[in-house]
Every structure is written in structure tokens, then in C-alpha cells.
mmCIF file of C-alpha atoms in Angstrom:
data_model
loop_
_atom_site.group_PDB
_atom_site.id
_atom_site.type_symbol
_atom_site.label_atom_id
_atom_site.label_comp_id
_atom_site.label_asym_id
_atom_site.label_seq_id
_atom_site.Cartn_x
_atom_site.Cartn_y
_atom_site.Cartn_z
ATOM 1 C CA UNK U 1 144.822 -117.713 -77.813
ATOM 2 C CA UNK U 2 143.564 -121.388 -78.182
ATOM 3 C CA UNK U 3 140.114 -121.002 -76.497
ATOM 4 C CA UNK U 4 139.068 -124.835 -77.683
ATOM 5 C CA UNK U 5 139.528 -126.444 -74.025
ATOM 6 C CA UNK U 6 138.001 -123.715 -72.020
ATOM 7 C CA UNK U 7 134.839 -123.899 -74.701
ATOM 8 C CA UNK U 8 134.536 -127.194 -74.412
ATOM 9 C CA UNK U 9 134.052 -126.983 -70.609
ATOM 10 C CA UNK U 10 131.297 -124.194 -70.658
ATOM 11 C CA UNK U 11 129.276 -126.075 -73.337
ATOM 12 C CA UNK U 12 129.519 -129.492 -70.986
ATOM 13 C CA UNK U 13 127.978 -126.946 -68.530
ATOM 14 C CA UNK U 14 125.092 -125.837 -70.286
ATOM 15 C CA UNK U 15 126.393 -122.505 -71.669
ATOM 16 C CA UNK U 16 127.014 -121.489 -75.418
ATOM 17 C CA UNK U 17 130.157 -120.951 -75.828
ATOM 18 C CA UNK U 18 132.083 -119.948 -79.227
ATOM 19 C CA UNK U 19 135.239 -118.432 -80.178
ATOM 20 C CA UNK U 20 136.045 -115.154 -82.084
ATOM 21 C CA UNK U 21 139.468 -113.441 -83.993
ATOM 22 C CA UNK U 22 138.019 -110.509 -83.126
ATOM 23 C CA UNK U 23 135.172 -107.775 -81.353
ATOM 24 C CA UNK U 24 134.251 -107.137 -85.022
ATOM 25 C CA UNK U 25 133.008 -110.424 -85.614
ATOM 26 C CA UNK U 26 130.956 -110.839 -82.400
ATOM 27 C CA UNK U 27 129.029 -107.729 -83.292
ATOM 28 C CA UNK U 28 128.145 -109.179 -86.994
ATOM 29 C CA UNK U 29 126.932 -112.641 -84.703
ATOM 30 C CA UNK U 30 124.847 -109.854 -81.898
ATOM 31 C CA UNK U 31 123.127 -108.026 -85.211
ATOM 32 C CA UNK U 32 122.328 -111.611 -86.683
ATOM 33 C CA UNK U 33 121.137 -112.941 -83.815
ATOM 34 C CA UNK U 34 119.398 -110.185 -81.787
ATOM 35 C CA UNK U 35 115.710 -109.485 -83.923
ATOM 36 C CA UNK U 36 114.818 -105.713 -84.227
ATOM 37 C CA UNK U 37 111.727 -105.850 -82.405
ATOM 38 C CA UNK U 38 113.364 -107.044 -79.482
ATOM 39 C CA UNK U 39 114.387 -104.825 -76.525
ATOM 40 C CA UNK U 40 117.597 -105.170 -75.119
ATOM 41 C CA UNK U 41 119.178 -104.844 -71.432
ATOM 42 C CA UNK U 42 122.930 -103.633 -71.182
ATOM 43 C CA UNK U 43 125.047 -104.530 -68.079
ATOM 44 C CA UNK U 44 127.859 -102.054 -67.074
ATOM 45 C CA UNK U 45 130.293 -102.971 -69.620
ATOM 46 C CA UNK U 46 133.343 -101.058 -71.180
ATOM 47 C CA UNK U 47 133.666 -104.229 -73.237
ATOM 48 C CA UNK U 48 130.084 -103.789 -74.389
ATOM 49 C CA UNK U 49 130.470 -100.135 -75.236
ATOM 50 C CA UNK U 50 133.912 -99.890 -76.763
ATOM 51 C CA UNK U 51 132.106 -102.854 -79.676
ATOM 52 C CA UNK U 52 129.911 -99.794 -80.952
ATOM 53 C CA UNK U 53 126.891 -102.497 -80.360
ATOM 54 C CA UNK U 54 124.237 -100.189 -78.476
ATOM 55 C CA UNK U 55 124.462 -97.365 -80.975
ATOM 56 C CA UNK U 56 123.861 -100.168 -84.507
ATOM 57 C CA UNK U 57 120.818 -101.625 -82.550
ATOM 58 C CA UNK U 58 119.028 -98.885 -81.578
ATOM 59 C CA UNK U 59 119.975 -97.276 -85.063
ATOM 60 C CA UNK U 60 117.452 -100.141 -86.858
ATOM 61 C CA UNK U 61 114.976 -99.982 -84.234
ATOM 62 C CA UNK U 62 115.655 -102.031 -80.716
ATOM 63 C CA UNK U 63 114.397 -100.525 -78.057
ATOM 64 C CA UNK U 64 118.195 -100.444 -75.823
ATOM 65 C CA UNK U 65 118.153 -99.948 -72.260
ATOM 66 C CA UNK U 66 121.766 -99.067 -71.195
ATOM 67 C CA UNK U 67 121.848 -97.332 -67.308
ATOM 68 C CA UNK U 68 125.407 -95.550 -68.683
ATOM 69 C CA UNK U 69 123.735 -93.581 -71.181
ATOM 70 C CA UNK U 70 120.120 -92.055 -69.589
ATOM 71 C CA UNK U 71 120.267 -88.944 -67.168
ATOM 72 C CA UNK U 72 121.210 -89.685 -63.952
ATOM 73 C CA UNK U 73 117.491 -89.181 -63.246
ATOM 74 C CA UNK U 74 116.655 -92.288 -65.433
ATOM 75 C CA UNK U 75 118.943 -94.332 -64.350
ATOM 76 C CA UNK U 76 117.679 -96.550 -61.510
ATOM 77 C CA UNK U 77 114.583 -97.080 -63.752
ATOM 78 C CA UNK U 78 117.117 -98.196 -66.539
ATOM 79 C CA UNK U 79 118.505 -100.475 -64.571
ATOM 80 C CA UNK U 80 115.257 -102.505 -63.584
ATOM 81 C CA UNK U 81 114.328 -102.249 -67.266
ATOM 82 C CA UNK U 82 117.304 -103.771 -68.852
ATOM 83 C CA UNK U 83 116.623 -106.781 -66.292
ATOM 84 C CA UNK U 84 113.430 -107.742 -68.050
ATOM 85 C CA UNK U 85 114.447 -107.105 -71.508
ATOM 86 C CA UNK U 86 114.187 -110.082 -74.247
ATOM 87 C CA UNK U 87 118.280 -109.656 -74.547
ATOM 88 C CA UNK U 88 121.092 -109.369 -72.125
ATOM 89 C CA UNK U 89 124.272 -107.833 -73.061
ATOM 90 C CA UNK U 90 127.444 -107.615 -70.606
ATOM 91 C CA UNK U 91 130.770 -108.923 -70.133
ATOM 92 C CA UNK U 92 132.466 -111.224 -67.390
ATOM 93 C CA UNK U 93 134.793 -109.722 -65.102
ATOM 94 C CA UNK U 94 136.837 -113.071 -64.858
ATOM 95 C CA UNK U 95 136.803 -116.525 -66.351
ATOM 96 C CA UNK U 96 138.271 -119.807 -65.234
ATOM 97 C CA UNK U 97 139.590 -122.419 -67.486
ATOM 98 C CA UNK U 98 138.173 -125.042 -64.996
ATOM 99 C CA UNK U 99 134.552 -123.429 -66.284
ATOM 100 C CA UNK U 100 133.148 -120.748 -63.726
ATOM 101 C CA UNK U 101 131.990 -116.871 -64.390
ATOM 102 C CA UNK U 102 133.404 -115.073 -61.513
ATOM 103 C CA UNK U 103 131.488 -111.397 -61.071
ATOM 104 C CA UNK U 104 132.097 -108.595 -58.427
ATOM 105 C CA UNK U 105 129.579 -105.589 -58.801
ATOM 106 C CA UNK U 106 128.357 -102.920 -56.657
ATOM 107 C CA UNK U 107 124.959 -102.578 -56.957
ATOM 108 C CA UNK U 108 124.369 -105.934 -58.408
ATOM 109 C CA UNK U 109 122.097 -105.241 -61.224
ATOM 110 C CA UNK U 110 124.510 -106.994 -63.504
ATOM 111 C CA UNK U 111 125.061 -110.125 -62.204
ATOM 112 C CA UNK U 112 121.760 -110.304 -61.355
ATOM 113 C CA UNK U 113 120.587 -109.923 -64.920
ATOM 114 C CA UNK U 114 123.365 -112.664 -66.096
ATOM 115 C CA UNK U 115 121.564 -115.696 -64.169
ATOM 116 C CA UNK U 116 117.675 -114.148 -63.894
ATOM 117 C CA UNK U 117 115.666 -111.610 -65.789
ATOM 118 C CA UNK U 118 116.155 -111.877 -69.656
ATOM 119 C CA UNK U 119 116.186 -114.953 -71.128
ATOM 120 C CA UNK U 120 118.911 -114.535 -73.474
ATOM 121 C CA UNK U 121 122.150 -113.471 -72.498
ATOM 122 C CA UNK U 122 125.368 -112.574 -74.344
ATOM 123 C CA UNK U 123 128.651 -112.443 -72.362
ATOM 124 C CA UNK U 124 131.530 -110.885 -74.596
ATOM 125 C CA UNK U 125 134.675 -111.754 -73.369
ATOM 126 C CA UNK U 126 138.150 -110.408 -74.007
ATOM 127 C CA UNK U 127 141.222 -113.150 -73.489
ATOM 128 C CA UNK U 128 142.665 -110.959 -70.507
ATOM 129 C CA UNK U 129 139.295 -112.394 -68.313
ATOM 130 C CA UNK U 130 140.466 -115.314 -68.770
ATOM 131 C CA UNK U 131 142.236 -117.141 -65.518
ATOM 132 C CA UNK U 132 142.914 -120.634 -64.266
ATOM 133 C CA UNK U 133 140.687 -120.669 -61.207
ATOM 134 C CA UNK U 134 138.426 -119.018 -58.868
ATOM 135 C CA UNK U 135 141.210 -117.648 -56.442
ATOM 136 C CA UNK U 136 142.697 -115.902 -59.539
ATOM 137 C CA UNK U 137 139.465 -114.831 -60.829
ATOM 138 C CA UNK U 138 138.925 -112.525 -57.428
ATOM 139 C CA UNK U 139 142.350 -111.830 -57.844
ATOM 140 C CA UNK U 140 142.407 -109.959 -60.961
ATOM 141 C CA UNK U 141 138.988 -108.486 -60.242
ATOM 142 C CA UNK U 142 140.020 -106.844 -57.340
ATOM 143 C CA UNK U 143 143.809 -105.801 -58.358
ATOM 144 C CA UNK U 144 143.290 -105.203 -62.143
ATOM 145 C CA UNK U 145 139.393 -104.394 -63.050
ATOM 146 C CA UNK U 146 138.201 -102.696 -59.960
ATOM 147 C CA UNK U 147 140.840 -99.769 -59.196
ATOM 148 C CA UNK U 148 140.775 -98.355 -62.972
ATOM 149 C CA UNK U 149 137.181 -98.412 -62.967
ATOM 150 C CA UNK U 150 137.101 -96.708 -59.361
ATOM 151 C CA UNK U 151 138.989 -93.954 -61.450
ATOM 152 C CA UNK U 152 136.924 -93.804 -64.231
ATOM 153 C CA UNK U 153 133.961 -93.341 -62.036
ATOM 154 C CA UNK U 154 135.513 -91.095 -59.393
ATOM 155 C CA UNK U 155 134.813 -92.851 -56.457
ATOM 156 C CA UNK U 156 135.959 -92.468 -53.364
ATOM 157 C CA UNK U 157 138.041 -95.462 -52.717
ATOM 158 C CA UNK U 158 141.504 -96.252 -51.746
ATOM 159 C CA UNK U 159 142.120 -98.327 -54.716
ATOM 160 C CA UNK U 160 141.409 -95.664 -56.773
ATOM 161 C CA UNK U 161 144.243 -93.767 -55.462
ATOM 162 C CA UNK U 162 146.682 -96.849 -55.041
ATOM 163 C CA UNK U 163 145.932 -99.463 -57.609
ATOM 164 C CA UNK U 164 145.277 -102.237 -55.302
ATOM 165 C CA UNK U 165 142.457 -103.251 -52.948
ATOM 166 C CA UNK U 166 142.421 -102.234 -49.612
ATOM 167 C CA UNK U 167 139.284 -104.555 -48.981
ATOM 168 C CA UNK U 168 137.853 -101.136 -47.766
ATOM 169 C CA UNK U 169 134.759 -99.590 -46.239
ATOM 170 C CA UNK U 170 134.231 -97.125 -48.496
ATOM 171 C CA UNK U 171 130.518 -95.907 -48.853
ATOM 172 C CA UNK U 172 131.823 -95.718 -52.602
ATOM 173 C CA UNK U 173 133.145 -99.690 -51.980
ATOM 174 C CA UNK U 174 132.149 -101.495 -56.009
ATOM 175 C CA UNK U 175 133.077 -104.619 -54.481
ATOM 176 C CA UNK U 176 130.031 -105.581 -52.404
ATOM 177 C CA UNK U 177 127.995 -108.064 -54.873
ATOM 178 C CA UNK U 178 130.732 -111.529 -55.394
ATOM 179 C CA UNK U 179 128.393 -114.146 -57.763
ATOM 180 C CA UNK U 180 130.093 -117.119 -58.940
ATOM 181 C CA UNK U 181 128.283 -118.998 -61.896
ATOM 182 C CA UNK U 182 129.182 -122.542 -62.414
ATOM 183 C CA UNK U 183 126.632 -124.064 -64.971
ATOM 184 C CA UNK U 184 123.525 -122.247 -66.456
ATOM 185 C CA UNK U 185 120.750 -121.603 -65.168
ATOM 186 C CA UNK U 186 117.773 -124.455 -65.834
ATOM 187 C CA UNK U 187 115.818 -121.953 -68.618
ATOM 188 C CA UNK U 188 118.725 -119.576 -69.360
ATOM 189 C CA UNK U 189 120.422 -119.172 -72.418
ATOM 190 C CA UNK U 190 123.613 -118.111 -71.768
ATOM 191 C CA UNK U 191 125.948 -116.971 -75.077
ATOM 192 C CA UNK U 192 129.798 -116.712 -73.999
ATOM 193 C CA UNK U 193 131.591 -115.016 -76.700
ATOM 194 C CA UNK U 194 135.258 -115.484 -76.055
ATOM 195 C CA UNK U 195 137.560 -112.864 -78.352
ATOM 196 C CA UNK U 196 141.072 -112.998 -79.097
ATOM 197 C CA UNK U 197 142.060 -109.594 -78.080
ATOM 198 C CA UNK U 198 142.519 -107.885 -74.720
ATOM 199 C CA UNK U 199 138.828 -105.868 -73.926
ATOM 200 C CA UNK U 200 137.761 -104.174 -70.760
ATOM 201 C CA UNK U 201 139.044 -104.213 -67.582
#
């Protein structure tokens, strides 16, 4: 995929954005990058934990605070750690080529941790985020990311019998958090690593 336009318009925008073959070659950048003494915050992400990243950093010594892999005791305390870590690691669940982040989550630690918390943030993204505008963005989120990850987390939605949202009531509902991001945040360092291959939902 020729990523050159839609880098051009997040680095106008204030973001860092670069390129990549491959998730191999983002997680060389993420060891380079990231120092050992400092802690790092992990967003819900199969992206994020299908690159093997969490496992190398705390293997030389970061302190990693991922909510997926504590006890379910730990895990609200997890979250609010990972929001003031040095590092942010996540993915997007959409793009747009016209230069916005489009993110549905349930709780809303995520997002919230993109645009305020940690100062640094890496956003690994796979070429299937990537869509032509907002309306698509929701879109996919809500048709192709949301009902396979209602599965994989068992909830108790109609999409994650069907496929499709229902724009439900669920008490289960992921969808109740929408943020779109259109620049970055005065202060924020925000890393988008776009990859050539299909990752996450």
C-alpha cells in the first residue's frame, strides 16, 4: 500500500507519522525508541499484542502496564496506571485518508490515554484501518472490529451473535466511548506507525 499521501496529511497535523513493510520493523523502531527505565501504558490492542512488544520490554526491564494481562482483580488499577505511564502503546480502530483517528471504546480508557495521560504515544496501524472518511471509519468499526471482538470477549451483544451492529442496549454495549482526533494534541507526541499488512480488527 502507498501510505505517502495519507503520511503527509498526519504530519501537516502535528502527528508523527512513518511508514513500515512490516510489524517486525515497528517493533525494532518501539525497542529503539522506548528507554528501559521507562514505564509503559498498553491500550486494548490485538494489534499491540499479536507484535510480541509487551513480553521484549518487560524482558530488559520496563515496567509494562497492560489491563489484558493482570488478574481481573488488578485490572481497573492497570488501567489508571497505563494512563500515566512515560509511553503509550495502542492501535487505531480506523483511519481516514483525509487525516482523522476515529476510536469507539467501551470503557474509554484507551482513547483517553491516546490524547491525555502519557506523553508519548505510539499508534501501530495495520493497512485494513485505513478508510477514506469519517462515515467509513464508524462504519468499519461498528460492522468489522466490534462484533469479532464482542466474540472474543463473550459479551452479551447482538453483534456478537450476528456480525453486524444492532446499535443495541446491551449492558455489555463496547460501543459507548466515539473520540474523533483530528490534529494532536498541543504537548502530545503522537507516533502513527502505519504497516503494510492487515493487523487487528
Amino acid at each position: 500500500m502507498d501510505f505517502d499521501s495519507i503520511l503527509k496529511v498526519f504530519n501537516e497535523r502535528g502527528f508523527k507519522a512513518r511508514a513500515f513493510d512490516n510489524i517486525d520493523q515497528v517493533v525494532k523502531v518501539l525497542e529503539k525508541e522506548i528507554g528501559p527505565e521507562q514505564s509503559v501504558g498498553v491500550g486494548g490492542s490485538i494489534t499491540v499484542k499479536q507484535s510480541g512488544i509487551t513480553d521484549i520490554l518487560r524482558a530488559r526491564g520496563n515496567i509494562v502496564y497492560f489491563h489484558w494481562e493482570v488478574d481481573k482483580s488488578e485490572i481497573g488499577k492497570t488501567r489508571k496506571l497505563a494512563s500515566q505511564a512515560d509511553v503509550y502503546l495502542c492501535s487505531s480502530n480506523a483511519v481516514t485518508a483525509d487525516g482523522k483517528l476515529v476510536n469507539i471504546d467501551g470503557i474509554g480508557n484507551r482513547v483517553a490515554s491516546m490524547f491525555y495521560g502519557p506523553d508519548r504515544v505510539y499508534i501501530i496501524c495495520g493497512r485494513n484501518k485505513v478508510v477514506e472518511n469519517e462515515e467509513q471509519a464508524v462504519e468499519r468499526i461498528k460492522n468489522e472490529a466490534c462484533p469479532p471482538n464482542a466474540r472474543r470477549l463473550a459479551l452479551r451483544t447482538p453483534c456478537s451473535k450476528t456480525g453486524r451492529c444492532h446499535d443495541c442496549d446491551s449492558p455489555d454495549r463496547m460501543c459507548s466511548v466515539k473520540v474523533v482526533m483530528e490534529r494532536c494534541p498541543k504537548g502530545k507526541e503522537i507516533n502513527l506507525m502505519f504497516v503494510d499488512q492487515d493487523l487487528g480488527y
